[in-house]
Coordinates of C-alpha atoms and ligand atoms in Angstrom, one line a residue:
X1 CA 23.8 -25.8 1.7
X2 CA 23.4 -22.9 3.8
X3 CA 22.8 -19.4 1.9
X4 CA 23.8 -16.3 3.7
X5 CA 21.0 -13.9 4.9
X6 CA 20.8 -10.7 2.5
X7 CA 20.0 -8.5 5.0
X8 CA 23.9 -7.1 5.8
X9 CA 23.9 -6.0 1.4
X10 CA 20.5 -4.0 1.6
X11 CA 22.4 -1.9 4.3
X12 CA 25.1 -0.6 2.1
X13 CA 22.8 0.2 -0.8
X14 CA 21.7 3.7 -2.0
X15 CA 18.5 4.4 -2.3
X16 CA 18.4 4.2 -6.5
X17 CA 19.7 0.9 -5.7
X18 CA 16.5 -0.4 -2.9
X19 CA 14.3 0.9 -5.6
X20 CA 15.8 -1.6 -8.1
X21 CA 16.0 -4.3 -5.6
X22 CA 12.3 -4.0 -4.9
X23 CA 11.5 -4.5 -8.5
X24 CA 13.8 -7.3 -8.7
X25 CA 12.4 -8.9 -5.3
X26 CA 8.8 -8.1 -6.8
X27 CA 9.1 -10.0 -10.2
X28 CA 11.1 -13.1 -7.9
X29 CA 7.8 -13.5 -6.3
X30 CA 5.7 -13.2 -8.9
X31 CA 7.9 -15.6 -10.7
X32 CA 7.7 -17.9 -7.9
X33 CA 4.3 -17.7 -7.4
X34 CA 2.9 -18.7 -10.6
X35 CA 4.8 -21.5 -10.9
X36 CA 4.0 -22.9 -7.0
X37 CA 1.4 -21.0 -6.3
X38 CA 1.3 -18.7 -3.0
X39 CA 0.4 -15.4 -1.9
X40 CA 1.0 -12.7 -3.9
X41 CA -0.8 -9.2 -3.4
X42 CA -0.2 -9.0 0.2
X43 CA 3.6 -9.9 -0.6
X44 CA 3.6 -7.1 -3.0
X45 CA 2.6 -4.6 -0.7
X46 CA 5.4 -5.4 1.9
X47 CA 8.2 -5.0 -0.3
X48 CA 9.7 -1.6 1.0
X49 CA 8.8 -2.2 4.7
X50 CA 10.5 -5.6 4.9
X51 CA 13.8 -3.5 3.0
X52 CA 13.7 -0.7 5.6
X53 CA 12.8 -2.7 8.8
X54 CA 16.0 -5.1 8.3
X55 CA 17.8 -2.0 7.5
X56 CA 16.7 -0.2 10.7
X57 CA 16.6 -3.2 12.7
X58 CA 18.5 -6.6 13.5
X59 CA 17.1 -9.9 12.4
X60 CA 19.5 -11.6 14.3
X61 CA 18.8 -10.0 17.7
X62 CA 15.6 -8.0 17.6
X63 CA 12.1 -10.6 18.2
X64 CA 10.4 -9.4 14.5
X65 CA 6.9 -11.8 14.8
X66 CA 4.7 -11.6 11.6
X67 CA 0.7 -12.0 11.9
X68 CA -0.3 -15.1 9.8
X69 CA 2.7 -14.5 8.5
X70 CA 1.3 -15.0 4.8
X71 CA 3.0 -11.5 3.7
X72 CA 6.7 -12.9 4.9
X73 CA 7.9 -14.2 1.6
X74 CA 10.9 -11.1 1.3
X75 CA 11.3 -11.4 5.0
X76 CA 12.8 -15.2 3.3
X77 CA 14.2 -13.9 1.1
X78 CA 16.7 -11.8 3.2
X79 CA 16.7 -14.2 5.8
X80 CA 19.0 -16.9 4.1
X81 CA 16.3 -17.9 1.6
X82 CA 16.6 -16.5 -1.5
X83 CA 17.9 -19.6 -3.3
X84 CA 15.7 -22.0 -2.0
X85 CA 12.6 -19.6 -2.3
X86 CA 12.0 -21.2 -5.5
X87 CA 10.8 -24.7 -3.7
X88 CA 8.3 -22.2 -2.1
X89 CA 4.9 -24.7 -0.8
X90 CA 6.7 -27.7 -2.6
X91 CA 7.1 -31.0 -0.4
X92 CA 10.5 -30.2 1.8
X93 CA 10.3 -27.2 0.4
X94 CA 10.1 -23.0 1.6
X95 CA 6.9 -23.6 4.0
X96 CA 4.7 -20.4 2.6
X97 CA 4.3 -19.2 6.3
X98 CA 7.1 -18.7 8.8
X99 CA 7.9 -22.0 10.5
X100 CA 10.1 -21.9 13.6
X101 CA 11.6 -25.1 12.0
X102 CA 12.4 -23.6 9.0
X103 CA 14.9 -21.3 10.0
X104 CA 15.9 -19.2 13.1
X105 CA 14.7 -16.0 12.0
X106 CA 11.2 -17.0 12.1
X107 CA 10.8 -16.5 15.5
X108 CA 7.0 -17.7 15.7
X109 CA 5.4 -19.8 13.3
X110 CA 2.1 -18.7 12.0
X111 CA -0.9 -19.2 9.5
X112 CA -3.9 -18.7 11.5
X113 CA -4.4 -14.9 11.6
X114 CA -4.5 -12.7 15.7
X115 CA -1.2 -14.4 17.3
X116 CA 1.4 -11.5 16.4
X117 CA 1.2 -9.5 19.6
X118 CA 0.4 -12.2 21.9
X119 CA 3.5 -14.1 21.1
X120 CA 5.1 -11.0 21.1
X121 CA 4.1 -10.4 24.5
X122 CA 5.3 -14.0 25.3
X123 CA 8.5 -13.5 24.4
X124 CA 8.8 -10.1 26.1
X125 CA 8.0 -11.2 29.4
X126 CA 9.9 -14.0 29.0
X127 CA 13.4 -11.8 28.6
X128 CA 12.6 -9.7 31.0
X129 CA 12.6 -12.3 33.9
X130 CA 15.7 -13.2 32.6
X131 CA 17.2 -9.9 32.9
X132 CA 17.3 -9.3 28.5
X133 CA 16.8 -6.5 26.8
X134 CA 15.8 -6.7 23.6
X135 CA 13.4 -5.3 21.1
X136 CA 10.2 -6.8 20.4
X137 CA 7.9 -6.2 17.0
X138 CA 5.0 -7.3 15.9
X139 CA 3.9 -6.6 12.4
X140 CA 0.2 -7.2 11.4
X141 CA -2.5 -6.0 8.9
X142 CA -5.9 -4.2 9.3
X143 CA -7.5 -7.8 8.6
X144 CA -5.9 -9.6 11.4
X145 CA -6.4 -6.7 13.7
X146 CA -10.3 -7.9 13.3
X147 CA -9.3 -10.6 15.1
X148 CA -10.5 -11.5 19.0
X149 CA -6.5 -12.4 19.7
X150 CA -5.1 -9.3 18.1
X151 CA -8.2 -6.9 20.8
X152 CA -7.0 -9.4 23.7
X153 CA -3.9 -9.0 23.7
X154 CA -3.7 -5.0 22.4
X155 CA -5.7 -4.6 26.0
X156 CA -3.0 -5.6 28.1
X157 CA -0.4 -4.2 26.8
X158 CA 0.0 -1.1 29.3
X159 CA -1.1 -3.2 32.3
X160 CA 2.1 -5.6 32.1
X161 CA 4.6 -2.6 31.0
X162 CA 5.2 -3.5 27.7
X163 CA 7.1 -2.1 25.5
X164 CA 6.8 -4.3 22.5
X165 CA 6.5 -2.3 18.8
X166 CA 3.7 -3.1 16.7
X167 CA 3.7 -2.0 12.8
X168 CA 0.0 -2.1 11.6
X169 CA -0.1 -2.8 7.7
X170 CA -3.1 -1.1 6.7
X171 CA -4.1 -1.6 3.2
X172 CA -8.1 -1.6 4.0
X173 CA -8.3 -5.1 2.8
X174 CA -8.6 -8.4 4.3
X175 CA -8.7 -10.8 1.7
X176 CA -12.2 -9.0 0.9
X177 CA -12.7 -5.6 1.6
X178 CA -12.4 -5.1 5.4
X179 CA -15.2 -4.9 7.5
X180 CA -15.5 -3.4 11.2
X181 CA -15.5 -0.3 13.3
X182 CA -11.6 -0.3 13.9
X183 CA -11.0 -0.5 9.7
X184 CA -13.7 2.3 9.2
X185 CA -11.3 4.8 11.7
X186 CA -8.4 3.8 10.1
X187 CA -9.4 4.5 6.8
X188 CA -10.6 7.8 8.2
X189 CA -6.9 8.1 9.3
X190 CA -6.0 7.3 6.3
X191 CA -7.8 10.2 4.5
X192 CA -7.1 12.9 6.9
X193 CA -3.7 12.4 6.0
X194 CA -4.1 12.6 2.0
X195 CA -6.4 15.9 2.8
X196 CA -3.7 17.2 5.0
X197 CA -0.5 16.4 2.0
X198 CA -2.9 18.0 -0.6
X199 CA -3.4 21.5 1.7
X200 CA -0.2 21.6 2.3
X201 CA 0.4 21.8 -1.1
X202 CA -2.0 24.3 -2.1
X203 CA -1.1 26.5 0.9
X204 CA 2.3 27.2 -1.1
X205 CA 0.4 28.2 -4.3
X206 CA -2.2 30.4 -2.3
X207 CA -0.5 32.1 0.0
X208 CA 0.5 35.3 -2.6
X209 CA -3.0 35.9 -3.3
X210 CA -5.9 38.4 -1.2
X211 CA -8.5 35.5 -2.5
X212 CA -6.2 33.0 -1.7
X213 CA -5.6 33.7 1.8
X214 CA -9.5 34.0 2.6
X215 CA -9.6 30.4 1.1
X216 CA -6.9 29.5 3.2
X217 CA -8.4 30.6 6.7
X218 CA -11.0 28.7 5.4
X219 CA -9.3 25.6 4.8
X220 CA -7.7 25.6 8.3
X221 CA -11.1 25.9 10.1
X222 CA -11.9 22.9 7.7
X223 CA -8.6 21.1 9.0
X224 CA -9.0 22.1 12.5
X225 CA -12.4 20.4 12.3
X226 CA -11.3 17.5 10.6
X227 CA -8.4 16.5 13.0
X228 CA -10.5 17.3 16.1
X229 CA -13.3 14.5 14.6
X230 CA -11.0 12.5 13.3
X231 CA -7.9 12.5 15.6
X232 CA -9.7 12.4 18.4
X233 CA -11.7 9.2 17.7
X234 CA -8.4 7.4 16.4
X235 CA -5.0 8.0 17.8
X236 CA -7.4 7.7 20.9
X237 CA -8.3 4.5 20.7
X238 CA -4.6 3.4 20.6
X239 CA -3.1 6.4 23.2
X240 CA -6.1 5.4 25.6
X241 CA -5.0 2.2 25.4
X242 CA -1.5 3.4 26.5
X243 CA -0.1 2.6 22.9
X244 CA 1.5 5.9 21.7
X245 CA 0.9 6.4 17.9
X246 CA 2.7 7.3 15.1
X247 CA 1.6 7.8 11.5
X248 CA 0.1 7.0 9.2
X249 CA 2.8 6.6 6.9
X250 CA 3.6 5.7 3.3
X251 CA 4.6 2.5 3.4
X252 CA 5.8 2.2 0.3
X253 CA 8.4 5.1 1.1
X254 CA 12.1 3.2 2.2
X255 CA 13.2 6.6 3.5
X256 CA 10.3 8.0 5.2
X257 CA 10.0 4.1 6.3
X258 CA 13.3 4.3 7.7
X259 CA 12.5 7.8 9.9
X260 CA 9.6 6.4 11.3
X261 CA 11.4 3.4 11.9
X262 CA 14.4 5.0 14.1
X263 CA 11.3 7.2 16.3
X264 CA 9.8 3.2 17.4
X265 CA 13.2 1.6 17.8
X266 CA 14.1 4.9 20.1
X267 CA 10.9 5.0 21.7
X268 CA 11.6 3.1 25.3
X269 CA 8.4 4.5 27.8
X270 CA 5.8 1.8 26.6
X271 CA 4.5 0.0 23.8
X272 CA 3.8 1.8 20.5
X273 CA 2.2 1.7 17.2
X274 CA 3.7 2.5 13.4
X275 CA 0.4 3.2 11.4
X276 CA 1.3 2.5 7.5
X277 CA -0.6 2.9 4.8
X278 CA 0.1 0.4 2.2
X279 CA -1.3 -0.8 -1.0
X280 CA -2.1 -4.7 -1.5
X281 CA -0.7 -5.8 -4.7
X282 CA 1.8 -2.8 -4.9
X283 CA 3.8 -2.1 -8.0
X284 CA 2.1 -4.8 -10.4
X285 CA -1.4 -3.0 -11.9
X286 CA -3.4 -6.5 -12.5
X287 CA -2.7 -7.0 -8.9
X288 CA -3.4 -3.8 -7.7
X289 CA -6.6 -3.3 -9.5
X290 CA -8.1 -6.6 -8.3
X291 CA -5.7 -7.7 -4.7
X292 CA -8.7 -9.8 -3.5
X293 CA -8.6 -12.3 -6.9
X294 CA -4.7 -11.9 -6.5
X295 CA -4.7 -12.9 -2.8
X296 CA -3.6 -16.3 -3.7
X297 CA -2.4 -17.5 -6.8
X298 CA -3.3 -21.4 -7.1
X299 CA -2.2 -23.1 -10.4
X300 CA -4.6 -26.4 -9.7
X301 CA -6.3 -26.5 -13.7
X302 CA -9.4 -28.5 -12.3
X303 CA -12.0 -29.1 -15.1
X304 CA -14.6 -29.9 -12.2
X305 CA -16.0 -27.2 -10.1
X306 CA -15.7 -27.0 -6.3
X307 CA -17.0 -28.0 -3.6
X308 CA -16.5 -24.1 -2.2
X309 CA -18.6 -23.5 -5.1
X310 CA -21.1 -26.0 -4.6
X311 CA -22.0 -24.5 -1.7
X312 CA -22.5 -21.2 -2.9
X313 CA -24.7 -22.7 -6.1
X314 CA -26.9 -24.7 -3.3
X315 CA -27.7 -21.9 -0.9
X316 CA -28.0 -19.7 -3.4
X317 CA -30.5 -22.0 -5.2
X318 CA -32.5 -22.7 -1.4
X319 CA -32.2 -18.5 -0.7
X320 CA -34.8 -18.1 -3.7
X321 CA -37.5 -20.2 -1.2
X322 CA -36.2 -19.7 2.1
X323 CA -34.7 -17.3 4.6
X324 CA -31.5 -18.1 6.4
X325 CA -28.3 -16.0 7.4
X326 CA -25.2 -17.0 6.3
X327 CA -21.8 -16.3 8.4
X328 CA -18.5 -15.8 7.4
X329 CA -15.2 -15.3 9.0
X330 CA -13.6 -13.1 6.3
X331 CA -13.7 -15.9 4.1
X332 CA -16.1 -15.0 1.5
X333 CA -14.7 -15.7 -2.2
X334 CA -12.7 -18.7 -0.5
X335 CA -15.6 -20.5 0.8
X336 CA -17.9 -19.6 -2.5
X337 CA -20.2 -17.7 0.0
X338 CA -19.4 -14.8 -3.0
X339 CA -22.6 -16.8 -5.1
X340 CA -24.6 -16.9 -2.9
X341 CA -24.0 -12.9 -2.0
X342 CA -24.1 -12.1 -5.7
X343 CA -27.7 -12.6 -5.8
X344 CA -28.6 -12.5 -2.1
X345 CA -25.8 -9.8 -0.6
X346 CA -28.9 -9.2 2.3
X347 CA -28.2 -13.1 3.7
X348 CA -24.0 -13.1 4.1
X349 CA -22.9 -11.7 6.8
X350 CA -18.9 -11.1 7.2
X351 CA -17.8 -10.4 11.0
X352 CA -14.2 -10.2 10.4
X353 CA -11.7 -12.7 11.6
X354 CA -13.8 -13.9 14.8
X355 CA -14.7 -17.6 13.8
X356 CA -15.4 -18.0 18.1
X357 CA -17.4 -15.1 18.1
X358 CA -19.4 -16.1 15.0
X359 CA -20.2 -19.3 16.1
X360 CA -21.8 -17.6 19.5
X361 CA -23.4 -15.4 16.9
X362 CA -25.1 -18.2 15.0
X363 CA -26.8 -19.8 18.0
X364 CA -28.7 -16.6 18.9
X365 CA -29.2 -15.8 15.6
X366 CA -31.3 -19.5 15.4
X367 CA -32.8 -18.8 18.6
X368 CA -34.4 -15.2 17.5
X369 CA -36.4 -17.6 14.8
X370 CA -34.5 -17.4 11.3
X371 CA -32.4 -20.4 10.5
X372 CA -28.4 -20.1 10.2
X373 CA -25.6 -21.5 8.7
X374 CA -21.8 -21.1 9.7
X375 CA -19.5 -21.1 7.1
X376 CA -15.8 -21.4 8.0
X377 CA -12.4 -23.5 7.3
X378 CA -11.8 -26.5 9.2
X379 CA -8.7 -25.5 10.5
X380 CA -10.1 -21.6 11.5
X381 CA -12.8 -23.5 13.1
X382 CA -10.3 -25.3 15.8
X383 CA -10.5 -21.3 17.2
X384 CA -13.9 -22.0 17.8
X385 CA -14.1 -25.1 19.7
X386 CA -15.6 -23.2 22.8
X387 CA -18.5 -21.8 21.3
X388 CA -19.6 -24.9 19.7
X389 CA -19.4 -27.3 22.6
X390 CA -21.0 -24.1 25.2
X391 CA -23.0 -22.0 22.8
X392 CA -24.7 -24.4 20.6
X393 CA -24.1 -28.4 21.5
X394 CA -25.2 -28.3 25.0
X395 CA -27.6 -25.9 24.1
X396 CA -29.0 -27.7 21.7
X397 CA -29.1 -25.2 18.6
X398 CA -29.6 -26.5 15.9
X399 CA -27.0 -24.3 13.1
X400 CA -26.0 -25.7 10.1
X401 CA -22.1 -25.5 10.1
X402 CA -19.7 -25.9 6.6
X403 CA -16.3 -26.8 7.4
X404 CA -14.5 -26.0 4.3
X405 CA -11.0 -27.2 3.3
X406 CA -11.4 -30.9 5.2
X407 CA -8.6 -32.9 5.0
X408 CA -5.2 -32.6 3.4
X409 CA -4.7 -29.2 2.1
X410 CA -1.6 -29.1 -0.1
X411 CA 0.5 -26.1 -0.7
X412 CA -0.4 -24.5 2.7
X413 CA 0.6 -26.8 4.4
X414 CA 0.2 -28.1 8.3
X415 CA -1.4 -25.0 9.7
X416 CA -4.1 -25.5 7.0
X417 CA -4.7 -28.9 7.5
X418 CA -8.3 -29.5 7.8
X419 CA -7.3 -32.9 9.6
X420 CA -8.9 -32.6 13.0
X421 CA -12.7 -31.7 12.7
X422 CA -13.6 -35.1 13.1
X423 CA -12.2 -36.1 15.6
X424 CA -12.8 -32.8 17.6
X425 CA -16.6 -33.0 16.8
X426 CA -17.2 -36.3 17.6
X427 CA -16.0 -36.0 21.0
X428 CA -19.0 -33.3 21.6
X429 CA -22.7 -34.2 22.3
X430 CA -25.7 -33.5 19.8
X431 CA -23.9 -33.2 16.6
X432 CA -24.2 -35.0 13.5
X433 CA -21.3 -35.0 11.5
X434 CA -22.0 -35.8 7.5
X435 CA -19.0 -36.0 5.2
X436 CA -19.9 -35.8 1.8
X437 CA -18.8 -38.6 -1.4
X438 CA -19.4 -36.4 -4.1
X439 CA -20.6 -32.9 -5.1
X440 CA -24.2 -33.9 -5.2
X441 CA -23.6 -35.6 -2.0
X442 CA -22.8 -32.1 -0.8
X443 CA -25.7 -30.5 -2.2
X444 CA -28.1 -33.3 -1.0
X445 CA -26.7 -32.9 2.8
X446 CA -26.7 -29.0 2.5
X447 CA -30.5 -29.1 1.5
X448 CA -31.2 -32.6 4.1
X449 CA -29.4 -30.7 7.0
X450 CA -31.8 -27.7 6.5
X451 CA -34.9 -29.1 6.1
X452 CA -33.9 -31.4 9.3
X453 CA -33.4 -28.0 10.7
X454 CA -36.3 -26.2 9.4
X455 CA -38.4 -28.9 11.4
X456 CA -36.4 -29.5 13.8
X457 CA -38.4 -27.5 16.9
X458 CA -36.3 -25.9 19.2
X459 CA -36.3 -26.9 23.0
Ligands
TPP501 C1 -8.0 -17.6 12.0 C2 -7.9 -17.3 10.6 N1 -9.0 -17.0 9.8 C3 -8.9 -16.7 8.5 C4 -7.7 -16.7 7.9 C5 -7.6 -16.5 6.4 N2 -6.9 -15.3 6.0 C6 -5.6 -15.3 5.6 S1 -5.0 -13.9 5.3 C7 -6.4 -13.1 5.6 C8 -6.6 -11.6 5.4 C9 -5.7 -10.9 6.4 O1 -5.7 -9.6 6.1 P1 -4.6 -8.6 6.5 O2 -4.1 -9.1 7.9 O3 -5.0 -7.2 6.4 O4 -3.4 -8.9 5.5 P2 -3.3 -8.5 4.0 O5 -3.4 -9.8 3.2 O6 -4.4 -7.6 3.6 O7 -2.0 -7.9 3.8 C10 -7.4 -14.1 6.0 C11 -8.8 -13.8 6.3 C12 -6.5 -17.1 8.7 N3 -5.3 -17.1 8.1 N4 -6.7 -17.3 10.0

């Protein structure tokens, strides 16, 4: 049976009443997700942006694309899902991403992480050869923005007249804390803002005082200062780019949301940017105080340990003999690379959400004389199919690489799918592909691949 889409009731309620709503939405997930499993902190902290977006604008005739799409579960839920949220990741269930098959307000469908803007783009340039206006917004977090398709496409933005609107959810997390230059600015961004919100506030309580107005010149040098260090490096980065900026923002704040909101629907000379600052696991503590173990929720009771964790054990165990880098692609507590960093945080190295970039990485890394291994999920690795056939097969490097998740996923469903690395390998020269029986199959190969490696003399 088909449900009708929420969206027209949240228009008609008061504020008191969002506020209530969010709560309610908020426990429905949590609810949801413990019993199915699923995404919860990021969820959690897109609560009051999903209320105020469909409030501001139209899910039936504005293009709203979410990145990875793994913090879309209230976007359901106004969208005509709220019933049949609670088959969420079950078989013919709510898929846990969007899923253009699922429903027609999921525009794109998603799970990999870095596609928001450019199928944005896509479907701007599109409508516009046919003559249709319409609005075009792409929401995506700090994390994704690490990614080589978020940068790509960001670049051309001005070149081919967009005018698409990007919201940028940045809670300084990826599913670990987020690494790179661009989260480092942000996060300056961020800060600014809090220093400027807590002058303003003492400028009201100094201001009738001879001392006080002394410390207040002396506070606006300070703030002059800061915005000129910190302004200058960020909203440039974005207005250079011919992206004009606004923010940052609470984005937990419906109608400050909602204000913001109206200034990028109005905005019509270009593309632009809504900077928010959000927190990842919003409104629940445990999942606030810890968003990274809260990511995910997965109910799976195994009494045996993984093969995620295997890994981790067995590098960690080779590290206390050998050197060797380890890479990751933003993955580190989900590929058990977190072990081996426990004891060893000098040989992981997290690059963000760049698995072809990584890959490149790695085959240098080999060739400058200290042995590598490539950790990343089966189906992230499909990014890098490039850079293994061109930067290390037909080169000849020999990298250790750990495809994690192989085979049949479960709750995540197709996009997670680690069902094509065989195939896709096998097809390129100088690889041996070993697929393990058993955990100390897995343990045996890691320490068998290395040593074969480790003799192995490079051409
Ligand atoms: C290509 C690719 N690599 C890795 C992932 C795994 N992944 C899913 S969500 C996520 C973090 C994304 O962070 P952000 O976009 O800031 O969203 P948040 O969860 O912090 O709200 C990662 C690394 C992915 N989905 N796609």
């Amino acid at each position: 049976m088909k449900e009708k889409p929420l969206y027209y009731a949240i228009r008609k309620m008061n504020y008191e009443q969002l506020d209530r709503f969010a709560n309610q939405i908020r426990k429905y997930i949590y609810e949801t997700v413990k019993k199915n499993t699923g995404h919860l902190s990021s969820n959690l902290g897109t609560v009051e942006l999903t209320l105020a977006l469909y409030r501001i604008f139209d899910p039936e005739k504005d293009i709203i694309i979410w990145d990875t799409s793994h913090q879309a579960y209230i976007h359901k839920l106004l969208t005509g899902r709220w019933h049949s949220f609670s088959t969420l990741r079950q078989r013919n269930g709510i898929s846990g991403f969007t899923n253009i098959f699922e429903s027609k307000y999921d525009y794109f469908g998603a799970g990999h992480a870095g596609t928001s803007i450019a199928a944005a783009l896509g479907y701007e340039l599109g409508y516009k050869k046919q003559n249709v206006d319409k609005n075009v917004i792409a929401i995506f977090g700090d994390g994704a923005m690490t990614s080589g398709m978020i940068l790509e496409s960001l670049n051309q933005l001005k070149s081919v007249d967009s005018k698409i609107k990007i919201i940028l959810l940045n809670n300084e997390m990826s599913i670990s804390p987020n690494v790179g230059a661009l989260a480092k600015m942000l996060n300056k961004i961020r800060i600014s803002n809090d220093y400027f919100s807590f002058k303003e506030k003492l400028k009201g309580s100094l201001e009738s005082t001879d001392v006080g107005q002394d410390i207040e010149t002396a506070l606006k040098k300070l703030k002059d200062g800061i915005k000129h260090t910190v302004y200058n490096n960020t909203l440039g980065v974005f207005e250079d780019m011919g992206i004009k900026y606004y923010g940052p923002v609470d984005g937990h704040n419906i109608k400050e949301l909602e204000k913001y909101l109206e200034f990028i629907k109005n905005y019509k000379d270009g593309p632009c940017i809504l900077h928010l600052k959000t927190i990842k696991g919003k409104g629940m503590e445990f999942a606030e105080k810890n968003p990274t173990k809260f990511h995910g929720i997965s109910n799976k009771k195994s009494t045996s340990i993984s093969y995620s964790k295997i890994v981790g054990h067995t590098l960690k165990h080779i590290a206390s003999k050998h050197n060797f880098i380890a890479y990751t692609a933003a993955m580190e507590e989900g590929t058990g690379l977190n072990v081996l960093k426990e004891k060893y945080p000098e040989k992981v190295i997290d690059l963000g959400i760049t698995e072809p970039s990584i890959v490149t990485a790695s085959g240098a890394t080999r060739l400058s004389g200290i042995f590598t291994v490539v950790d990343i999920y089966s189906s992230f690795m499909q990014r890098a199919y490039d850079s293994i056939i061109h930067d290390i097969a037909l080169q000849k490097i020999p990298v250790l690489f750990l495809l994690d998740r192989a085979g049949i996923v479960g709750e995540d469903g197709p996009t997670h799918h680690g069902v094509f690395d065989i195939s896709y390998l096998r097809l390129i020269p100088n690889i041996d592909i070993l697929t393990p029986l058993n955990a100390q199959d897995l343990a045996n190969m890691i320490f068998t691949s290395l040593k074969k490696i480790w003799i192995n003399q490079l051409l």
